[in-house]
Amino acid sequence: HGPYQPHEPGYGLDQPGYNPYEDEIPDPQARMLAIKNAKAYLLKTSTKSGLNLYDHFANILTKILDEQPTNTVDIIENISKDVKWAQFRKKMDTLRDEHLIPPTFEAAEKCKALFMKEGGEEEHDELEEEMGQPSLPNVMETAFYFEQAGIGLSKDESYYIFLALKNLINVQPIQTCRFWGKILGLEMNYIIAEVQLREGEEEEETGEEGDETAAEGQKEMGEAEEDEQKEKAPEPPKSTYKPPPEVPKESNGTGTNKYVYFVCNEPGKPWVKLPPVTPAQIVCARQIKKFFTGRLDAPVVSFPPFPGNEANYLRAQIARISAGTHVSPTGFYQFPEDEEEEEGADTYEENPEFEPPPVAEMVESLATWAHHVKGILKQGRCVWINPAQKSEENDEEDEEEEEEEDEEQQEERGPPLLTLISEDEGMKNIPAWTAQASTNLIPEYSVAILQSNRWPGAYAFASGRKFENIYFGWGHKYSPENHIPALPPPAEAEFPSEPGITETVDPTVEEEMAFKAAQEEALAEAEEGEDEEGEDD
Amino acid sequence: LAASLPLVQRDYRFERVWFWGCIQGVRGAYYIAEGLGPDRAAPRSRLYSLNCLDWSLLTPATKEMLALAEQVKGRFQGDPSFEYSLAEIDSETAARLVQSGKEPVIKEEARLIATIEQIDRAVGIVPRGAFVKTPLGSVHENRHFEGLSLVEAKKLSSYFHFTEPVNLKNKTLLEKADLDPATDFLDSLEHDIPRGSWSIQLEKGATVVVLRSLLWLGLTFYHVPMTKQFGYVYFGTGEKNLDLPFML
């Protein structure tokens, strides 16, 4: 017998330990041993992490079979990593869960509170009937029209704002109310409502002013006492600097302060009333450009230093935006018949005979829109006032000096109310307004949309008799050039140069010697003169 | 949009198409869409449309275009064939162009291309972990990405610029050891100059985190924590906010 071929029975018999039937009945002992070795190897715990490969594989397979992700083979490594991480996560899970719950639920509670107020309305209804119905703006309708133009907030947010405005009306005595818009900030945003209060509310303001004058009176008393003490010691030269007379702010209900504004950070949070704006704040706001942080009490650090905090800056920007971009279809408002012809016209009323021009016309020509808010003059007010008139309170001497300055300040005239916006200047070659129709596909129902280029974010729409203005943006004016901060004013001259104060060069040694010699000569001459006189006697 | 973008995807054989945003010109608006092939980090193809129906492909941006477009200031006009006369803006480059035989103008289309490229490069952001880099260098979406947690979502360091990293090599060795080369191959937002040029806000009761860029006003990025949803969109005038240092 030679070497057996594999297909012959008996192949391999000559090798020790070889079982002819191995391919049919594997030797349980050897195989079991191999399996046990392999399993023992897999169970060997790693020295680093205390895990072992066997358990790890079991966990991975369990997870895969449970979750059955798509394309498992591509992400197998990540699954493996996650299973390993899961070993360590268990202890920290409970802590994390508790931490994560609050923010979402707090917000949901606040929103729920908005909805809850509907239950308390029944009591208010009776009161409202006595005092007259305040007009709640239909925010959802406005949002619908603006949505045609692609502008606006999500429906959820609009509805929350709607409810928050309703809340505001229930709390404050309000005559008319309007959703003005939303200004974005760094940390939080502002939602702003434009409101006209009923007349009783304005008395609170005068109370505050009375307090201020009382404080000033006390300050003057204190200064008078100090002056008396100072007069004993030689006083430093008095400064000839007189600060420019302060332009008084416009009273509530007129001009820039025609409306009162309430803000809140999110619907559901309490509404805060913004203080009325002073002309100095508007003048300063024109010169600076700052982002809003979202907190009303944040200081506004800028040059020139802004008189006030973020609430004042916000109010000033709102006033500028309203004055610059609140428009309505021409003819919707008209002057009442018995008004004077000066520019002091402040009131307007709805024109009952207004016929809205078709949408196509409103888009094509800007002459169909008109401002219905007065523009702000350079002085910072809507109606120019001569600051010298206030000098009646000061001494008579000051009056005389200020009259001379009056000649330099000319009376400012702003554009009269109800000017057409086609007269707005553009910047360089950009017109001040861009008009579009909301859709070209269905002209019967399209809405005329107006975008402002001077204040990016200000929009207005008109459709038939309905029109509305709104603002969504950061709250800054558009300028083609970069913003240049104001240069600091030149340093004041310290004191007038008088001979008593001016420094002169110290005399040099030669000059001193010459002076001394001259003095001695003069003395000698005087002595000789006396001697001579003495001799004469 | 929903009708025309899938058609664009079919025609240009993109793997993914999305709506990038809208640049508002004075007389009209440009709607921009971007499309990508399988490699997410490849230069993207951009298309623009004036009416959301007909899309035209834009050529990729060249360095020349970028340099010229930085000179042009002011709003977009809304007309792609509008030509800005360079002679007024920068007489040197105008002279150079004339010498090389071209006209000293820059078309609005080129300015558009350059602006989109700049915006994407400067403020196109993605959350950390959303994309992985394979050892071969190509970048894929991470199908295992489950969203950032709420705590991570509030931090600027969990968002990356989706462009070639600039600062990555400057980090100290200690920081580099913590990085995971598969996911941390991009620049994070923390070191953006000037500091504070991003505004992070949680909206809707902390269910959505919104980042707004203050350098390019109008770029908004959103992400829903613990889910895979994120994205950014630009709605604005297409101008860089160079006053940023004064405004912070």
PDB file of N, CA and C in Angstrom, chain A residues 80-160:
ATOM      1  N   SER A  80     -19.845  50.483  19.659  1.00  0.00           N
ATOM      2  CA  SER A  80     -18.946  49.881  20.644  1.00  0.00           C
ATOM      3  C   SER A  80     -18.509  50.920  21.666  1.00  0.00           C
ATOM      4  N   LYS A  81     -18.171  52.102  21.166  1.00  0.00           N
ATOM      5  CA  LYS A  81     -17.743  53.163  22.087  1.00  0.00           C
ATOM      6  C   LYS A  81     -18.854  53.539  23.035  1.00  0.00           C
ATOM      7  N   ASP A  82     -20.049  53.634  22.515  1.00  0.00           N
ATOM      8  CA  ASP A  82     -21.164  54.049  23.369  1.00  0.00           C
ATOM      9  C   ASP A  82     -21.429  53.035  24.455  1.00  0.00           C
ATOM     10  N   VAL A  83     -21.317  51.756  24.096  1.00  0.00           N
ATOM     11  CA  VAL A  83     -21.573  50.745  25.121  1.00  0.00           C
ATOM     12  C   VAL A  83     -20.535  50.867  26.218  1.00  0.00           C
ATOM     13  N   LYS A  84     -19.317  51.142  25.831  1.00  0.00           N
ATOM     14  CA  LYS A  84     -18.281  51.285  26.860  1.00  0.00           C
ATOM     15  C   LYS A  84     -18.568  52.472  27.746  1.00  0.00           C
ATOM     16  N   TRP A  85     -18.954  53.558  27.131  1.00  0.00           N
ATOM     17  CA  TRP A  85     -19.263  54.753  27.918  1.00  0.00           C
ATOM     18  C   TRP A  85     -20.424  54.516  28.855  1.00  0.00           C
ATOM     19  N   ALA A  86     -21.362  53.695  28.374  1.00  0.00           N
ATOM     20  CA  ALA A  86     -22.558  53.500  29.193  1.00  0.00           C
ATOM     21  C   ALA A  86     -22.218  52.880  30.530  1.00  0.00           C
ATOM     22  N   GLN A  87     -21.084  52.197  30.592  1.00  0.00           N
ATOM     23  CA  GLN A  87     -20.691  51.594  31.858  1.00  0.00           C
ATOM     24  C   GLN A  87     -20.505  52.663  32.917  1.00  0.00           C
ATOM     25  N   PHE A  88     -20.010  53.820  32.490  1.00  0.00           N
ATOM     26  CA  PHE A  88     -19.662  54.837  33.468  1.00  0.00           C
ATOM     27  C   PHE A  88     -20.760  55.850  33.666  1.00  0.00           C
ATOM     28  N   ARG A  89     -21.734  55.857  32.793  1.00  0.00           N
ATOM     29  CA  ARG A  89     -22.702  56.945  32.851  1.00  0.00           C
ATOM     30  C   ARG A  89     -23.721  56.731  33.944  1.00  0.00           C
ATOM     31  N   LYS A  90     -23.897  55.502  34.370  1.00  0.00           N
ATOM     32  CA  LYS A  90     -25.075  55.221  35.187  1.00  0.00           C
ATOM     33  C   LYS A  90     -25.110  56.070  36.436  1.00  0.00           C
ATOM     34  N   LYS A  91     -23.946  56.316  37.012  1.00  0.00           N
ATOM     35  CA  LYS A  91     -24.002  57.021  38.283  1.00  0.00           C
ATOM     36  C   LYS A  91     -24.428  58.459  38.087  1.00  0.00           C
ATOM     37  N   MET A  92     -24.099  59.070  36.993  1.00  0.00           N
ATOM     38  CA  MET A  92     -24.350  60.493  36.831  1.00  0.00           C
ATOM     39  C   MET A  92     -25.716  60.788  36.238  1.00  0.00           C
ATOM     40  N   ASP A  93     -26.381  59.753  35.793  1.00  0.00           N
ATOM     41  CA  ASP A  93     -27.628  60.033  35.068  1.00  0.00           C
ATOM     42  C   ASP A  93     -28.648  60.764  35.909  1.00  0.00           C
ATOM     43  N   THR A  94     -28.788  60.334  37.119  1.00  0.00           N
ATOM     44  CA  THR A  94     -29.860  60.932  37.922  1.00  0.00           C
ATOM     45  C   THR A  94     -29.621  62.421  38.111  1.00  0.00           C
ATOM     46  N   LEU A  95     -28.359  62.786  38.314  1.00  0.00           N
ATOM     47  CA  LEU A  95     -28.096  64.214  38.503  1.00  0.00           C
ATOM     48  C   LEU A  95     -28.462  64.992  37.256  1.00  0.00           C
ATOM     49  N   ARG A  96     -28.074  64.466  36.134  1.00  0.00           N
ATOM     50  CA  ARG A  96     -28.318  65.220  34.910  1.00  0.00           C
ATOM     51  C   ARG A  96     -29.794  65.382  34.646  1.00  0.00           C
ATOM     52  N   ASP A  97     -30.545  64.370  34.906  1.00  0.00           N
ATOM     53  CA  ASP A  97     -31.963  64.496  34.592  1.00  0.00           C
ATOM     54  C   ASP A  97     -32.585  65.610  35.387  1.00  0.00           C
ATOM     55  N   GLU A  98     -32.250  65.708  36.614  1.00  0.00           N
ATOM     56  CA  GLU A  98     -32.890  66.754  37.413  1.00  0.00           C
ATOM     57  C   GLU A  98     -32.478  68.120  36.915  1.00  0.00           C
ATOM     58  N   HIS A  99     -31.268  68.226  36.469  1.00  0.00           N
ATOM     59  CA  HIS A  99     -30.822  69.548  36.040  1.00  0.00           C
ATOM     60  C   HIS A  99     -31.514  69.979  34.756  1.00  0.00           C
ATOM     61  N   LEU A 100     -31.802  69.025  33.905  1.00  0.00           N
ATOM     62  CA  LEU A 100     -32.318  69.409  32.599  1.00  0.00           C
ATOM     63  C   LEU A 100     -33.780  69.782  32.640  1.00  0.00           C
ATOM     64  N   ILE A 101     -34.489  69.291  33.590  1.00  0.00           N
ATOM     65  CA  ILE A 101     -35.939  69.495  33.560  1.00  0.00           C
ATOM     66  C   ILE A 101     -36.345  70.959  33.690  1.00  0.00           C
ATOM     67  N   PRO A 102     -35.789  71.722  34.599  1.00  0.00           N
ATOM     68  CA  PRO A 102     -36.350  73.066  34.851  1.00  0.00           C
ATOM     69  C   PRO A 102     -36.559  73.974  33.645  1.00  0.00           C
ATOM     70  N   PRO A 103     -35.611  74.238  32.778  1.00  0.00           N
ATOM     71  CA  PRO A 103     -35.850  75.320  31.823  1.00  0.00           C
ATOM     72  C   PRO A 103     -37.075  75.084  30.951  1.00  0.00           C
ATOM     73  N   THR A 104     -37.231  73.888  30.445  1.00  0.00           N
ATOM     74  CA  THR A 104     -38.361  73.660  29.561  1.00  0.00           C
ATOM     75  C   THR A 104     -39.666  73.805  30.303  1.00  0.00           C
ATOM     76  N   PHE A 105     -39.671  73.276  31.535  1.00  0.00           N
ATOM     77  CA  PHE A 105     -40.946  73.277  32.231  1.00  0.00           C
ATOM     78  C   PHE A 105     -41.321  74.656  32.739  1.00  0.00           C
ATOM     79  N   GLU A 106     -40.325  75.434  33.114  1.00  0.00           N
ATOM     80  CA  GLU A 106     -40.629  76.796  33.563  1.00  0.00           C
ATOM     81  C   GLU A 106     -41.295  77.574  32.451  1.00  0.00           C
ATOM     82  N   ALA A 107     -40.706  77.463  31.292  1.00  0.00           N
ATOM     83  CA  ALA A 107     -41.270  78.203  30.163  1.00  0.00           C
ATOM     84  C   ALA A 107     -42.677  77.724  29.859  1.00  0.00           C
ATOM     85  N   ALA A 108     -42.863  76.417  29.958  1.00  0.00           N
ATOM     86  CA  ALA A 108     -44.202  75.896  29.672  1.00  0.00           C
ATOM     87  C   ALA A 108     -45.194  76.397  30.708  1.00  0.00           C
ATOM     88  N   GLU A 109     -44.716  76.537  31.943  1.00  0.00           N
ATOM     89  CA  GLU A 109     -45.634  77.053  32.973  1.00  0.00           C
ATOM     90  C   GLU A 109     -46.052  78.456  32.674  1.00  0.00           C
ATOM     91  N   LYS A 110     -45.075  79.254  32.225  1.00  0.00           N
ATOM     92  CA  LYS A 110     -45.423  80.644  31.936  1.00  0.00           C
ATOM     93  C   LYS A 110     -46.421  80.718  30.799  1.00  0.00           C
ATOM     94  N   CYS A 111     -46.192  79.915  29.784  1.00  0.00           N
ATOM     95  CA  CYS A 111     -47.121  79.950  28.662  1.00  0.00           C
ATOM     96  C   CYS A 111     -48.486  79.475  29.105  1.00  0.00           C
ATOM     97  N   LYS A 112     -48.484  78.531  30.005  1.00  0.00           N
ATOM     98  CA  LYS A 112     -49.788  78.056  30.483  1.00  0.00           C
ATOM     99  C   LYS A 112     -50.493  79.176  31.234  1.00  0.00           C
ATOM    100  N   ALA A 113     -49.715  79.952  31.973  1.00  0.00           N
ATOM    101  CA  ALA A 113     -50.326  81.060  32.714  1.00  0.00           C
ATOM    102  C   ALA A 113     -51.014  82.022  31.770  1.00  0.00           C
ATOM    103  N   LEU A 114     -50.421  82.207  30.597  1.00  0.00           N
ATOM    104  CA  LEU A 114     -51.066  83.078  29.612  1.00  0.00           C
ATOM    105  C   LEU A 114     -52.441  82.569  29.261  1.00  0.00           C
ATOM    106  N   PHE A 115     -52.519  81.276  29.073  1.00  0.00           N
ATOM    107  CA  PHE A 115     -53.809  80.717  28.687  1.00  0.00           C
ATOM    108  C   PHE A 115     -54.783  80.734  29.845  1.00  0.00           C
ATOM    109  N   MET A 116     -54.238  80.655  31.066  1.00  0.00           N
ATOM    110  CA  MET A 116     -55.127  80.555  32.219  1.00  0.00           C
ATOM    111  C   MET A 116     -55.915  81.821  32.440  1.00  0.00           C
ATOM    112  N   LYS A 117     -55.384  82.940  32.004  1.00  0.00           N
ATOM    113  CA  LYS A 117     -56.031  84.214  32.296  1.00  0.00           C
ATOM    114  C   LYS A 117     -57.416  84.274  31.698  1.00  0.00           C
ATOM    115  N   GLU A 118     -57.663  83.414  30.764  1.00  0.00           N
ATOM    116  CA  GLU A 118     -58.982  83.480  30.140  1.00  0.00           C
ATOM    117  C   GLU A 118     -60.072  83.236  31.165  1.00  0.00           C
ATOM    118  N   GLY A 119     -59.747  82.487  32.198  1.00  0.00           N
ATOM    119  CA  GLY A 119     -60.773  82.223  33.207  1.00  0.00           C
ATOM    120  C   GLY A 119     -61.126  83.464  33.985  1.00  0.00           C
ATOM    121  N   GLY A 120     -60.146  84.357  34.204  1.00  0.00           N
ATOM    122  CA  GLY A 120     -60.412  85.534  35.024  1.00  0.00           C
ATOM    123  C   GLY A 120     -61.067  86.663  34.258  1.00  0.00           C
ATOM    124  N   GLU A 121     -61.327  86.434  32.997  1.00  0.00           N
ATOM    125  CA  GLU A 121     -61.838  87.542  32.193  1.00  0.00           C
ATOM    126  C   GLU A 121     -63.249  87.912  32.561  1.00  0.00           C
ATOM    127  N   GLU A 122     -64.003  86.958  33.045  1.00  0.00           N
ATOM    128  CA  GLU A 122     -65.434  87.228  33.259  1.00  0.00           C
ATOM    129  C   GLU A 122     -65.627  88.360  34.234  1.00  0.00           C
ATOM    130  N   GLU A 123     -64.721  88.464  35.207  1.00  0.00           N
ATOM    131  CA  GLU A 123     -64.875  89.560  36.164  1.00  0.00           C
ATOM    132  C   GLU A 123     -64.570  90.876  35.480  1.00  0.00           C
ATOM    133  N   HIS A 124     -63.580  90.846  34.585  1.00  0.00           N
ATOM    134  CA  HIS A 124     -63.170  92.107  33.971  1.00  0.00           C
ATOM    135  C   HIS A 124     -64.186  92.618  32.982  1.00  0.00           C
ATOM    136  N   ASP A 125     -64.968  91.712  32.440  1.00  0.00           N
ATOM    137  CA  ASP A 125     -65.886  92.150  31.386  1.00  0.00           C
ATOM    138  C   ASP A 125     -66.809  93.237  31.873  1.00  0.00           C
ATOM    139  N   GLU A 126     -67.278  93.087  33.122  1.00  0.00           N
ATOM    140  CA  GLU A 126     -68.228  94.095  33.604  1.00  0.00           C
ATOM    141  C   GLU A 126     -67.559  95.446  33.720  1.00  0.00           C
ATOM    142  N   LEU A 127     -66.338  95.441  34.215  1.00  0.00           N
ATOM    143  CA  LEU A 127     -65.635  96.722  34.352  1.00  0.00           C
ATOM    144  C   LEU A 127     -65.419  97.357  32.992  1.00  0.00           C
ATOM    145  N   GLU A 128     -65.082  96.522  32.041  1.00  0.00           N
ATOM    146  CA  GLU A 128     -64.787  97.080  30.732  1.00  0.00           C
ATOM    147  C   GLU A 128     -65.984  97.764  30.138  1.00  0.00           C
ATOM    148  N   GLU A 129     -67.138  97.224  30.363  1.00  0.00           N
ATOM    149  CA  GLU A 129     -68.308  97.839  29.748  1.00  0.00           C
ATOM    150  C   GLU A 129     -68.532  99.232  30.277  1.00  0.00           C
ATOM    151  N   GLU A 130     -68.132  99.440  31.525  1.00  0.00           N
ATOM    152  CA  GLU A 130     -68.343 100.786  32.069  1.00  0.00           C
ATOM    153  C   GLU A 130     -67.361 101.763  31.472  1.00  0.00           C
ATOM    154  N   MET A 131     -66.112 101.324  31.343  1.00  0.00           N
ATOM    155  CA  MET A 131     -65.092 102.285  30.945  1.00  0.00           C
ATOM    156  C   MET A 131     -64.929 102.363  29.440  1.00  0.00           C
ATOM    157  N   GLY A 132     -65.654 101.596  28.701  1.00  0.00           N
ATOM    158  CA  GLY A 132     -65.458 101.637  27.254  1.00  0.00           C
ATOM    159  C   GLY A 132     -64.492 100.548  26.829  1.00  0.00           C
ATOM    160  N   GLN A 133     -64.707 100.041  25.668  1.00  0.00           N
ATOM    161  CA  GLN A 133     -63.926  98.903  25.223  1.00  0.00           C
ATOM    162  C   GLN A 133     -62.547  99.334  24.761  1.00  0.00           C
ATOM    163  N   PRO A 134     -61.482  98.798  25.352  1.00  0.00           N
ATOM    164  CA  PRO A 134     -60.175  99.070  24.762  1.00  0.00           C
ATOM    165  C   PRO A 134     -60.021  98.208  23.522  1.00  0.00           C
ATOM    166  N   SER A 135     -59.286  98.718  22.591  1.00  0.00           N
ATOM    167  CA  SER A 135     -59.218  97.968  21.340  1.00  0.00           C
ATOM    168  C   SER A 135     -58.019  97.046  21.388  1.00  0.00           C
ATOM    169  N   LEU A 136     -58.310  95.766  21.331  1.00  0.00           N
ATOM    170  CA  LEU A 136     -57.230  94.791  21.300  1.00  0.00           C
ATOM    171  C   LEU A 136     -56.854  94.577  19.844  1.00  0.00           C
ATOM    172  N   PRO A 137     -55.612  94.692  19.514  1.00  0.00           N
ATOM    173  CA  PRO A 137     -55.250  94.524  18.111  1.00  0.00           C
ATOM    174  C   PRO A 137     -55.370  93.073  17.717  1.00  0.00           C
ATOM    175  N   ASN A 138     -55.749  92.857  16.507  1.00  0.00           N
ATOM    176  CA  ASN A 138     -55.875  91.479  16.045  1.00  0.00           C
ATOM    177  C   ASN A 138     -54.529  91.042  15.503  1.00  0.00           C
ATOM    178  N   VAL A 139     -53.714  90.552  16.424  1.00  0.00           N
ATOM    179  CA  VAL A 139     -52.343  90.213  16.045  1.00  0.00           C
ATOM    180  C   VAL A 139     -52.324  89.099  15.025  1.00  0.00           C
ATOM    181  N   MET A 140     -53.228  88.160  15.143  1.00  0.00           N
ATOM    182  CA  MET A 140     -53.186  87.030  14.221  1.00  0.00           C
ATOM    183  C   MET A 140     -53.508  87.480  12.809  1.00  0.00           C
ATOM    184  N   GLU A 141     -54.421  88.423  12.698  1.00  0.00           N
ATOM    185  CA  GLU A 141     -54.750  88.889  11.352  1.00  0.00           C
ATOM    186  C   GLU A 141     -53.547  89.600  10.731  1.00  0.00           C
ATOM    187  N   THR A 142     -52.920  90.447  11.528  1.00  0.00           N
ATOM    188  CA  THR A 142     -51.737  91.144  11.026  1.00  0.00           C
ATOM    189  C   THR A 142     -50.654  90.144  10.644  1.00  0.00           C
ATOM    190  N   ALA A 143     -50.504  89.124  11.499  1.00  0.00           N
ATOM    191  CA  ALA A 143     -49.467  88.139  11.203  1.00  0.00           C
ATOM    192  C   ALA A 143     -49.769  87.418   9.902  1.00  0.00           C
ATOM    193  N   PHE A 144     -51.031  87.184   9.642  1.00  0.00           N
ATOM    194  CA  PHE A 144     -51.394  86.527   8.397  1.00  0.00           C
ATOM    195  C   PHE A 144     -50.989  87.357   7.203  1.00  0.00           C
ATOM    196  N   TYR A 145     -51.259  88.672   7.267  1.00  0.00           N
ATOM    197  CA  TYR A 145     -50.908  89.507   6.117  1.00  0.00           C
ATOM    198  C   TYR A 145     -49.410  89.583   5.928  1.00  0.00           C
ATOM    199  N   PHE A 146     -48.689  89.687   7.029  1.00  0.00           N
ATOM    200  CA  PHE A 146     -47.247  89.782   6.885  1.00  0.00           C
ATOM    201  C   PHE A 146     -46.658  88.463   6.418  1.00  0.00           C
ATOM    202  N   GLU A 147     -47.330  87.391   6.769  1.00  0.00           N
ATOM    203  CA  GLU A 147     -46.804  86.101   6.325  1.00  0.00           C
ATOM    204  C   GLU A 147     -46.834  85.998   4.816  1.00  0.00           C
ATOM    205  N   GLN A 148     -47.781  86.688   4.195  1.00  0.00           N
ATOM    206  CA  GLN A 148     -47.827  86.690   2.740  1.00  0.00           C
ATOM    207  C   GLN A 148     -46.562  87.256   2.159  1.00  0.00           C
ATOM    208  N   ALA A 149     -45.932  88.123   2.933  1.00  0.00           N
ATOM    209  CA  ALA A 149     -44.710  88.744   2.441  1.00  0.00           C
ATOM    210  C   ALA A 149     -43.484  88.007   2.914  1.00  0.00           C
ATOM    211  N   GLY A 150     -43.667  86.993   3.722  1.00  0.00           N
ATOM    212  CA  GLY A 150     -42.504  86.291   4.219  1.00  0.00           C
ATOM    213  C   GLY A 150     -41.881  86.937   5.429  1.00  0.00           C
ATOM    214  N   ILE A 151     -42.669  87.772   6.109  1.00  0.00           N
ATOM    215  CA  ILE A 151     -42.109  88.448   7.276  1.00  0.00           C
ATOM    216  C   ILE A 151     -42.894  87.991   8.476  1.00  0.00           C
ATOM    217  N   GLY A 152     -42.254  87.843   9.577  1.00  0.00           N
ATOM    218  CA  GLY A 152     -43.045  87.659  10.782  1.00  0.00           C
ATOM    219  C   GLY A 152     -42.516  86.552  11.667  1.00  0.00           C
ATOM    220  N   LEU A 153     -43.205  86.343  12.725  1.00  0.00           N
ATOM    221  CA  LEU A 153     -42.825  85.324  13.690  1.00  0.00           C
ATOM    222  C   LEU A 153     -43.661  84.087  13.422  1.00  0.00           C
ATOM    223  N   SER A 154     -43.289  83.015  14.101  1.00  0.00           N
ATOM    224  CA  SER A 154     -44.050  81.790  13.887  1.00  0.00           C
ATOM    225  C   SER A 154     -45.436  81.956  14.490  1.00  0.00           C
ATOM    226  N   LYS A 155     -46.334  81.112  14.056  1.00  0.00           N
ATOM    227  CA  LYS A 155     -47.718  81.247  14.529  1.00  0.00           C
ATOM    228  C   LYS A 155     -47.815  81.086  16.041  1.00  0.00           C
ATOM    229  N   ASP A 156     -46.994  80.155  16.573  1.00  0.00           N
ATOM    230  CA  ASP A 156     -47.041  79.970  18.029  1.00  0.00           C
ATOM    231  C   ASP A 156     -46.708  81.258  18.727  1.00  0.00           C
ATOM    232  N   GLU A 157     -45.606  81.857  18.287  1.00  0.00           N
ATOM    233  CA  GLU A 157     -45.163  83.054  18.980  1.00  0.00           C
ATOM    234  C   GLU A 157     -46.173  84.179  18.807  1.00  0.00           C
ATOM    235  N   SER A 158     -46.746  84.284  17.606  1.00  0.00           N
ATOM    236  CA  SER A 158     -47.746  85.333  17.410  1.00  0.00           C
ATOM    237  C   SER A 158     -48.902  85.141  18.366  1.00  0.00           C
ATOM    238  N   TYR A 159     -49.297  83.902  18.538  1.00  0.00           N
ATOM    239  CA  TYR A 159     -50.451  83.684  19.415  1.00  0.00           C
ATOM    240  C   TYR A 159     -50.109  84.001  20.856  1.00  0.00           C
ATOM    241  N   TYR A 160     -48.889  83.644  21.262  1.00  0.00           N
ATOM    242  CA  TYR A 160     -48.491  83.976  22.627  1.00  0.00           C
ATOM    243  C   TYR A 160     -48.476  85.477  22.820  1.00  0.00           C
TER     244      TYR A 160
END
